[in-house]
Structures are given as structure tokens and as C-alpha cells.
PDB file of C-alpha atoms in Angstrom:
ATOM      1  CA  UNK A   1    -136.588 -99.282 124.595  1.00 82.00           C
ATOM      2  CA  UNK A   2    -139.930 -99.956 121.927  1.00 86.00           C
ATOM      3  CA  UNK A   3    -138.630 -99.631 118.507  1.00 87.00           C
ATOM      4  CA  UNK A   4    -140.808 -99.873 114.724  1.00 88.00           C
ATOM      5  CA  UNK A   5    -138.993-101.465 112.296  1.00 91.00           C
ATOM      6  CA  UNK A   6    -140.094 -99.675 109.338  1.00 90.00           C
ATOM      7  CA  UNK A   7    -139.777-100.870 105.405  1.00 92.00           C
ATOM      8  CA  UNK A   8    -137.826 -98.440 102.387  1.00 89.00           C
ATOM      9  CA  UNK A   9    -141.814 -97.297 102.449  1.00 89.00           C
ATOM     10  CA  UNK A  10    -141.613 -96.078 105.788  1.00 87.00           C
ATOM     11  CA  UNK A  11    -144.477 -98.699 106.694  1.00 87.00           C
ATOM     12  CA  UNK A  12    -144.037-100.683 110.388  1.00 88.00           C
ATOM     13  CA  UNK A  13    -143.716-103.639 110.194  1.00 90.00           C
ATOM     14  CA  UNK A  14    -142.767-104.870 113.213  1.00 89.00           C
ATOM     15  CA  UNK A  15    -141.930-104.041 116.836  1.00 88.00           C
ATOM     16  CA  UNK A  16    -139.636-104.717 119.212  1.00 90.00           C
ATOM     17  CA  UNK A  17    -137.527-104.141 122.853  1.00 87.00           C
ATOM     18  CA  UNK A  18    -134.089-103.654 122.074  1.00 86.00           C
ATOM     19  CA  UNK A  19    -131.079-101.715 122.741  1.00 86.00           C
ATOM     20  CA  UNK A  20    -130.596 -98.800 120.201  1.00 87.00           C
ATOM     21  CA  UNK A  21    -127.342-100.270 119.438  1.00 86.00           C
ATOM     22  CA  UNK A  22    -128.576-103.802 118.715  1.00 86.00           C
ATOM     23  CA  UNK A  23    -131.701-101.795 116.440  1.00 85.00           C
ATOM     24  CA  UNK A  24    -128.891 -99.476 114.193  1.00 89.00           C
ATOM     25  CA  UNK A  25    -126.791-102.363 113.646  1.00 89.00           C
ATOM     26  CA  UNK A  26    -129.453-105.036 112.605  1.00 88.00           C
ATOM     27  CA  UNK A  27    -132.716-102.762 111.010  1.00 90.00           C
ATOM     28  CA  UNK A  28    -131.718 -99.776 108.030  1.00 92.00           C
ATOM     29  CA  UNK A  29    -134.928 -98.369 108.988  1.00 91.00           C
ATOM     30  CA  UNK A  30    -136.155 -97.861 112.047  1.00 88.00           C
ATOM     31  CA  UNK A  31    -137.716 -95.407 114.397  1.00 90.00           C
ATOM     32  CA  UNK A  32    -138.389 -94.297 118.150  1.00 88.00           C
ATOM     33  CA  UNK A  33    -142.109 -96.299 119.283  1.00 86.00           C
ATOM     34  CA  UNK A  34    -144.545 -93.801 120.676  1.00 78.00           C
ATOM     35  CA  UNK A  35    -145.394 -95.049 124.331  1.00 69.00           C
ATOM     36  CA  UNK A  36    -149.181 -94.897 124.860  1.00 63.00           C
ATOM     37  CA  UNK A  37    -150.093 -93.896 128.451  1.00 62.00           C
ATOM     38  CA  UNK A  38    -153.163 -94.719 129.829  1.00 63.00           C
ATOM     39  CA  UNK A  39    -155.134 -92.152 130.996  1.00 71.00           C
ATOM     40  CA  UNK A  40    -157.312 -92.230 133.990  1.00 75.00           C
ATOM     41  CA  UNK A  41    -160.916 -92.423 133.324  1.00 80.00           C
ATOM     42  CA  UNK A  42    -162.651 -89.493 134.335  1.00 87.00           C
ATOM     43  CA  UNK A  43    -165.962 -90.322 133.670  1.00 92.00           C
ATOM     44  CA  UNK A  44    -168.350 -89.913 136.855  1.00 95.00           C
ATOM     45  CA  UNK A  45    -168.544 -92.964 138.960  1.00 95.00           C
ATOM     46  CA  UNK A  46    -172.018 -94.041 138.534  1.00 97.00           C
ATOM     47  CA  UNK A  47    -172.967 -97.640 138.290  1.00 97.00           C
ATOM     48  CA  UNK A  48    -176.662 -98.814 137.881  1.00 97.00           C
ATOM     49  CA  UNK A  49    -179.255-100.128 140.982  1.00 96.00           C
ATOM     50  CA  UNK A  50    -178.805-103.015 138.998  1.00 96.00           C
ATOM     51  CA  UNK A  51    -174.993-103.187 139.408  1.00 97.00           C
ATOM     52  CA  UNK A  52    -175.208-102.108 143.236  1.00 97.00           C
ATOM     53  CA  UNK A  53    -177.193-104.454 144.177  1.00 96.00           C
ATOM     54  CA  UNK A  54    -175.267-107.019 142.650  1.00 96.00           C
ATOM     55  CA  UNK A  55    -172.045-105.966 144.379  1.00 96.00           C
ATOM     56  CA  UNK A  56    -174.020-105.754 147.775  1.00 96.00           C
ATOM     57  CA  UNK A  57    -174.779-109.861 146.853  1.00 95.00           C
ATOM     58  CA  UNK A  58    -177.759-111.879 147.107  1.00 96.00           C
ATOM     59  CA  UNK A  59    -177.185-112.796 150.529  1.00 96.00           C
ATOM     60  CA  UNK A  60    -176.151-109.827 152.043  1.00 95.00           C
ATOM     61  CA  UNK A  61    -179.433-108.103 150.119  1.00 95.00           C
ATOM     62  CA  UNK A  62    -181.444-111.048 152.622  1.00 96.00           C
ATOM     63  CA  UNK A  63    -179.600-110.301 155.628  1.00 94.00           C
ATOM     64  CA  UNK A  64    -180.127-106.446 154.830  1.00 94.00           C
ATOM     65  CA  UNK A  65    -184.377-106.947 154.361  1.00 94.00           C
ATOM     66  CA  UNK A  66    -184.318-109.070 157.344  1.00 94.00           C
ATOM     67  CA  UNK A  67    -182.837-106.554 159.359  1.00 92.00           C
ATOM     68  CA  UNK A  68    -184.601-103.586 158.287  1.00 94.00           C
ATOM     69  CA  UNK A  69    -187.794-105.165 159.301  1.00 93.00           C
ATOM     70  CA  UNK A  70    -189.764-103.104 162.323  1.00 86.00           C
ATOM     71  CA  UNK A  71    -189.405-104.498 165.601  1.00 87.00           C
ATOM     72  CA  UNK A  72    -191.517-102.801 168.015  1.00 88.00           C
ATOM     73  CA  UNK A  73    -189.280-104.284 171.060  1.00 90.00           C
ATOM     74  CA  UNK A  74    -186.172-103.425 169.918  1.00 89.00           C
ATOM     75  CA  UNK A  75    -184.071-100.683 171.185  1.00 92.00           C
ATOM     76  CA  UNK A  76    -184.475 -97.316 169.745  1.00 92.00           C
ATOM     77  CA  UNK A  77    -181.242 -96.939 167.974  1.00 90.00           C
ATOM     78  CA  UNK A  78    -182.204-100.450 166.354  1.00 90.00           C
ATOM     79  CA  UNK A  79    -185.773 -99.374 165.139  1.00 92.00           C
ATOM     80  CA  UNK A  80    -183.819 -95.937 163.820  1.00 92.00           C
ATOM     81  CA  UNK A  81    -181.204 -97.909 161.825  1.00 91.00           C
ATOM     82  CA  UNK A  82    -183.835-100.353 160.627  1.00 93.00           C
ATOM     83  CA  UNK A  83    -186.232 -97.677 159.209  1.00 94.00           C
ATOM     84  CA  UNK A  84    -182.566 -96.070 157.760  1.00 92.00           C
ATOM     85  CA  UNK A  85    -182.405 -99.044 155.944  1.00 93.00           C
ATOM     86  CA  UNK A  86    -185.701 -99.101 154.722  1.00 94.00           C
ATOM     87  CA  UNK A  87    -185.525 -96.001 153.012  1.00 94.00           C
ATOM     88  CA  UNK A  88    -181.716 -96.652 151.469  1.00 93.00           C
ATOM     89  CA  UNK A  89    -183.415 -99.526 149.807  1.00 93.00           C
ATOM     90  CA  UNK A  90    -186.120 -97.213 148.934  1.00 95.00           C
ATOM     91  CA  UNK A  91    -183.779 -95.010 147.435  1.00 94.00           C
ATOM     92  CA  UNK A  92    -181.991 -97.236 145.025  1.00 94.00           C
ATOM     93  CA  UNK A  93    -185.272 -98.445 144.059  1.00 93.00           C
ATOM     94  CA  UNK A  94    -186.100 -94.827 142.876  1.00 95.00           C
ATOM     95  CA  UNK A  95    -182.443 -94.073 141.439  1.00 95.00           C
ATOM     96  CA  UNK A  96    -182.027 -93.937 137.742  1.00 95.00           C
ATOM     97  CA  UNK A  97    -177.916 -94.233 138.968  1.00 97.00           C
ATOM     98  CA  UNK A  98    -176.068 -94.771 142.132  1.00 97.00           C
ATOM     99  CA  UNK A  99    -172.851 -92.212 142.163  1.00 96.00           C
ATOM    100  CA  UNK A 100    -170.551 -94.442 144.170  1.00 95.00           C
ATOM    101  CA  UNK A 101    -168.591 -90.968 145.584  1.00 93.00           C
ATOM    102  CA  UNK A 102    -171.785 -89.618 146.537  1.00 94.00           C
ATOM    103  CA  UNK A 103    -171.836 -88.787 150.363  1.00 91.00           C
ATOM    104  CA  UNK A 104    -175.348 -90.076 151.265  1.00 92.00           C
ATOM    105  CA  UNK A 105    -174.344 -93.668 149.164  1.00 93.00           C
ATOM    106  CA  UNK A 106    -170.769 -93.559 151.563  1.00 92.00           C
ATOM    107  CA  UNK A 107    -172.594 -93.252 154.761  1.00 91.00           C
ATOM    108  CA  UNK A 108    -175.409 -95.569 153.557  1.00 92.00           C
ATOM    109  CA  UNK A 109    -172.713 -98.358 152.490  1.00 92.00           C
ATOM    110  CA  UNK A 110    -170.974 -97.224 156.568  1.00 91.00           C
ATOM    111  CA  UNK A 111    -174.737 -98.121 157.657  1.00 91.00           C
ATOM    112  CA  UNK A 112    -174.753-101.407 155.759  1.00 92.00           C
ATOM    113  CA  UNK A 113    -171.172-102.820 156.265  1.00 90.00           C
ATOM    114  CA  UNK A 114    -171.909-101.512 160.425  1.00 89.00           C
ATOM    115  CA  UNK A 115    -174.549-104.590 160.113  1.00 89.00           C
ATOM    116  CA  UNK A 116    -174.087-108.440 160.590  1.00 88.00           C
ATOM    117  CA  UNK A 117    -173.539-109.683 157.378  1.00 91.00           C
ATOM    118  CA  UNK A 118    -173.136-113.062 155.449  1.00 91.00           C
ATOM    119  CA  UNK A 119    -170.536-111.615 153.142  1.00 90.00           C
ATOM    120  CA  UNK A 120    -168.283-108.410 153.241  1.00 88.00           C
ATOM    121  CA  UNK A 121    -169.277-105.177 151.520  1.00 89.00           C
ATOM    122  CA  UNK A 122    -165.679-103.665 151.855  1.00 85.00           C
ATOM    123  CA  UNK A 123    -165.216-103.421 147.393  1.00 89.00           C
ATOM    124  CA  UNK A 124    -168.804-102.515 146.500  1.00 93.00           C
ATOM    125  CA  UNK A 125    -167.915 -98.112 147.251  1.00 92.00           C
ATOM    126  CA  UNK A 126    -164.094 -99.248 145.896  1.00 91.00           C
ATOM    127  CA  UNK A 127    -164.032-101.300 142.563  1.00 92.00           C
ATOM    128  CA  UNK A 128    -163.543 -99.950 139.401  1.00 92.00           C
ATOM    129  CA  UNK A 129    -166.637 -99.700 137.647  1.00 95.00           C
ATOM    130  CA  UNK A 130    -166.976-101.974 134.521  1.00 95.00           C
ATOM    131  CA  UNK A 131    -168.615-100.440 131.576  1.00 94.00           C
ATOM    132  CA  UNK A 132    -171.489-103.145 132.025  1.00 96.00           C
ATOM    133  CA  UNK A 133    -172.289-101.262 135.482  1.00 97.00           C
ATOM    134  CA  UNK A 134    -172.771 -98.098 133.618  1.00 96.00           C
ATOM    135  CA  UNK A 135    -176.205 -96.487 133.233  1.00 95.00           C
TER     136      UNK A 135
END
């Protein structure tokens, strides 16, 4: 257990693991430490464009342009998930925030990691978000 040692003042002055034993027969003055939990951050998951871009990576932002470019021979589903990936990037150009549990940003990041890319995008939906990534 986390016990103060405490002066005659009642003032800690130090702290340490010990049995209770080992604290009574050593310290006159003593007491119980209060164990500090750490509470789970609540605070909304939204990062900056900024920030999301920078977990998407430089080159996986290339590979991304290069593939959302229009390609008048390619197949229909490939024109359809290149102009999808037009207007994702369009849309974190407009954001103020990206809310990383927001259902359009999930499927858009299922749309992006779907694509060939230089580096994986598993941890950019997943990592905690540091308070430098905050708007």
C-alpha cells in the first residue's frame, strides 16, 4: 500500500509502498495515501484538418490525389470512388474539425485504407488524440 509520512504538523513529507506493519513500527505519524484514478477523457474526439492529414502521411496524401484523379477509361466503380475521393478531400478542406467517431469520416477512412497505399492508415480513426491535434 501508498502511505504519507506526515511530521508532529501533520505536513507530508514523504511517500512510500510499504506494508502497514513496516509503516506503524518505523513512522509515529502517518496516514492512508489517496489513490488518484485517472479518469477517461470525455472530451469529443475532434482533431484538426491539420492533424488528419498528418496522420493520413505525406505519402499516402500523394497516392490519395493521384488516385482521385478522373480517368475517363476507367471502370465505373473506379471513376465513382475517384470523384468520392475528391470530395472527402474537399471536405476536410472546408472542416473547421474532423470528429474522428463521425460516421461519414469512418466510411471515408474505409474508402481510403480500401485504396493502394504507400503506408497503412489502420491508427489515424484509432489513436488517442494529443492535445496538439485539438482545434
Amino acid at each position: 500500500m501508498r502511505y504519507e509520512i506526515l511530521n508532529s504538523t501533520g505536513d507530508v513529507v514523504n511517500t512510500i509502498e510499504a506494508s502497514q506493519a513496516f509503516v506503524e513500527a518505523i513512522y509515529p505519524y502517518w496516514r492512508l495515501a489517496v489513490q488518484h484514478q485517472q479518469t477517461a477523457d470525455t472530451r469529443p474526439r475532434h482533431i484538426t484538418a491539420v492533424a488528419f492529414l498528418q496522420r493520413i502521411g505525406m505519402q499516402n496524401q500523394v497516392a490519395i490525389d493521384l488516385q482521385s484523379l478522373h480517368n475517363p477509361l476507367a471502370s465505373q466503380t473506379a471513376q465513382t470512388d475517384a470523384a468520392a475521393l475528391r470530395v472527402l478531400v474537399e471536405q476536410v478542406k472546408a472542416a473547421k474539425y474532423i470528429d474522428l467517431d463521425n460516421p461519414t469520416t469512418i466510411s471515408g477512412m474505409s474508402l481510403i485504407a480500401s485504396l493502394t497505399l504507400p503506408q497503412p492508415v489502420t491508427a489515424v480513426l484509432t489513436a488517442p488524440v494529443q492535445d496538439s491535434e485539438r482545434p
